[in-house]
């Protein structure tokens, strides 16, 4: 959520697959994150602050927290 802004990829045009995935989430009210506000990969160095978040889900190598 933050790295895409930092590296400028937020300005890229989305692929058709990305658009379809977003529509599925919007129209089916599908939320694998269980209402998370943050997510982070287990393999990327993080500040200790992120570990103060309550972890609400894990999908593969990604944690989702509030």
PDB file of C-alpha atoms in Angstrom:
ATOM      1  CA  UNK A   1       0.000   0.000   0.000  1.00  0.00           C
ATOM      2  CA  UNK A   2       2.889   2.389   0.596  1.00  0.00           C
ATOM      3  CA  UNK A   3       5.580   1.078  -1.752  1.00  0.00           C
ATOM      4  CA  UNK A   4       3.443   1.617  -4.869  1.00  0.00           C
ATOM      5  CA  UNK A   5       3.291   5.327  -4.078  1.00  0.00           C
ATOM      6  CA  UNK A   6       6.981   5.501  -3.184  1.00  0.00           C
ATOM      7  CA  UNK A   7       8.138   3.769  -6.372  1.00  0.00           C
ATOM      8  CA  UNK A   8       5.650   5.507  -8.684  1.00  0.00           C
ATOM      9  CA  UNK A   9       3.901   2.344  -9.867  1.00  0.00           C
ATOM     10  CA  UNK A  10       0.610   3.778  -8.587  1.00  0.00           C
ATOM     11  CA  UNK A  11       0.572   5.761 -11.853  1.00  0.00           C
ATOM     12  CA  UNK A  12       0.741   2.638 -14.057  1.00  0.00           C
ATOM     13  CA  UNK A  13      -2.330   1.612 -16.014  1.00  0.00           C
ATOM     14  CA  UNK A  14      -3.938  -1.449 -14.425  1.00  0.00           C
ATOM     15  CA  UNK A  15      -4.084  -4.719 -16.329  1.00  0.00           C
ATOM     16  CA  UNK A  16      -7.414  -6.268 -17.283  1.00  0.00           C
ATOM     17  CA  UNK A  17      -6.860  -8.930 -14.609  1.00  0.00           C
ATOM     18  CA  UNK A  18      -6.333  -6.222 -11.998  1.00  0.00           C
ATOM     19  CA  UNK A  19      -9.515  -4.425 -13.019  1.00  0.00           C
ATOM     20  CA  UNK A  20     -11.503  -7.663 -12.892  1.00  0.00           C
ATOM     21  CA  UNK A  21     -10.105  -8.500  -9.441  1.00  0.00           C
ATOM     22  CA  UNK A  22     -11.061  -5.047  -8.147  1.00  0.00           C
ATOM     23  CA  UNK A  23     -14.581  -5.383  -9.544  1.00  0.00           C
ATOM     24  CA  UNK A  24     -14.980  -8.784  -7.897  1.00  0.00           C
ATOM     25  CA  UNK A  25     -14.006  -7.330  -4.534  1.00  0.00           C
ATOM     26  CA  UNK A  26     -16.336  -4.343  -4.941  1.00  0.00           C
ATOM     27  CA  UNK A  27     -19.384  -6.152  -6.240  1.00  0.00           C
ATOM     28  CA  UNK A  28     -19.172  -9.324  -4.169  1.00  0.00           C
ATOM     29  CA  UNK A  29     -18.104  -7.615  -0.948  1.00  0.00           C
ATOM     30  CA  UNK A  30     -15.189 -10.033  -0.711  1.00  0.00           C
ATOM     31  CA  UNK A  31     -12.533  -9.258   1.898  1.00  0.00           C
ATOM     32  CA  UNK A  32      -9.765 -11.784   2.531  1.00  0.00           C
ATOM     33  CA  UNK A  33      -8.092  -9.291   4.826  1.00  0.00           C
ATOM     34  CA  UNK A  34     -10.858  -9.394   7.450  1.00  0.00           C
ATOM     35  CA  UNK A  35     -11.035  -5.597   7.506  1.00  0.00           C
ATOM     36  CA  UNK A  36      -7.303  -4.994   7.773  1.00  0.00           C
ATOM     37  CA  UNK A  37      -5.900  -1.501   7.397  1.00  0.00           C
ATOM     38  CA  UNK A  38      -2.307  -2.640   6.827  1.00  0.00           C
ATOM     39  CA  UNK A  39      -0.492  -5.511   5.167  1.00  0.00           C
ATOM     40  CA  UNK A  40       3.144  -6.521   5.039  1.00  0.00           C
ATOM     41  CA  UNK A  41       5.254  -9.294   3.638  1.00  0.00           C
ATOM     42  CA  UNK A  42       7.029 -11.539   6.105  1.00  0.00           C
ATOM     43  CA  UNK A  43      10.245 -11.377   4.059  1.00  0.00           C
ATOM     44  CA  UNK A  44      10.610  -7.565   3.901  1.00  0.00           C
ATOM     45  CA  UNK A  45      12.367  -5.734   6.757  1.00  0.00           C
ATOM     46  CA  UNK A  46       9.922  -3.643   8.781  1.00  0.00           C
ATOM     47  CA  UNK A  47      10.006  -1.207  11.637  1.00  0.00           C
ATOM     48  CA  UNK A  48       8.964  -2.562  15.014  1.00  0.00           C
ATOM     49  CA  UNK A  49       5.837  -0.377  14.836  1.00  0.00           C
ATOM     50  CA  UNK A  50       4.087  -2.747  12.429  1.00  0.00           C
ATOM     51  CA  UNK A  51       4.292  -5.571  14.977  1.00  0.00           C
ATOM     52  CA  UNK A  52       2.168  -3.482  17.361  1.00  0.00           C
ATOM     53  CA  UNK A  53      -0.754  -3.949  14.947  1.00  0.00           C
ATOM     54  CA  UNK A  54      -3.218  -6.734  15.673  1.00  0.00           C
ATOM     55  CA  UNK A  55      -2.794  -9.451  13.043  1.00  0.00           C
ATOM     56  CA  UNK A  56      -6.211 -10.437  11.672  1.00  0.00           C
ATOM     57  CA  UNK A  57      -5.192 -12.747   8.823  1.00  0.00           C
ATOM     58  CA  UNK A  58      -2.262 -14.312   7.031  1.00  0.00           C
ATOM     59  CA  UNK A  59      -2.283 -15.290   3.369  1.00  0.00           C
ATOM     60  CA  UNK A  60       0.892 -16.946   2.210  1.00  0.00           C
ATOM     61  CA  UNK A  61       3.812 -14.704   3.158  1.00  0.00           C
ATOM     62  CA  UNK A  62       1.640 -11.660   3.916  1.00  0.00           C
ATOM     63  CA  UNK A  63       0.181 -10.535   7.225  1.00  0.00           C
ATOM     64  CA  UNK A  64      -2.898  -8.332   7.463  1.00  0.00           C
ATOM     65  CA  UNK A  65      -3.402  -6.162  10.536  1.00  0.00           C
ATOM     66  CA  UNK A  66      -5.447  -3.460  12.196  1.00  0.00           C
TER      67      UNK A  66
END
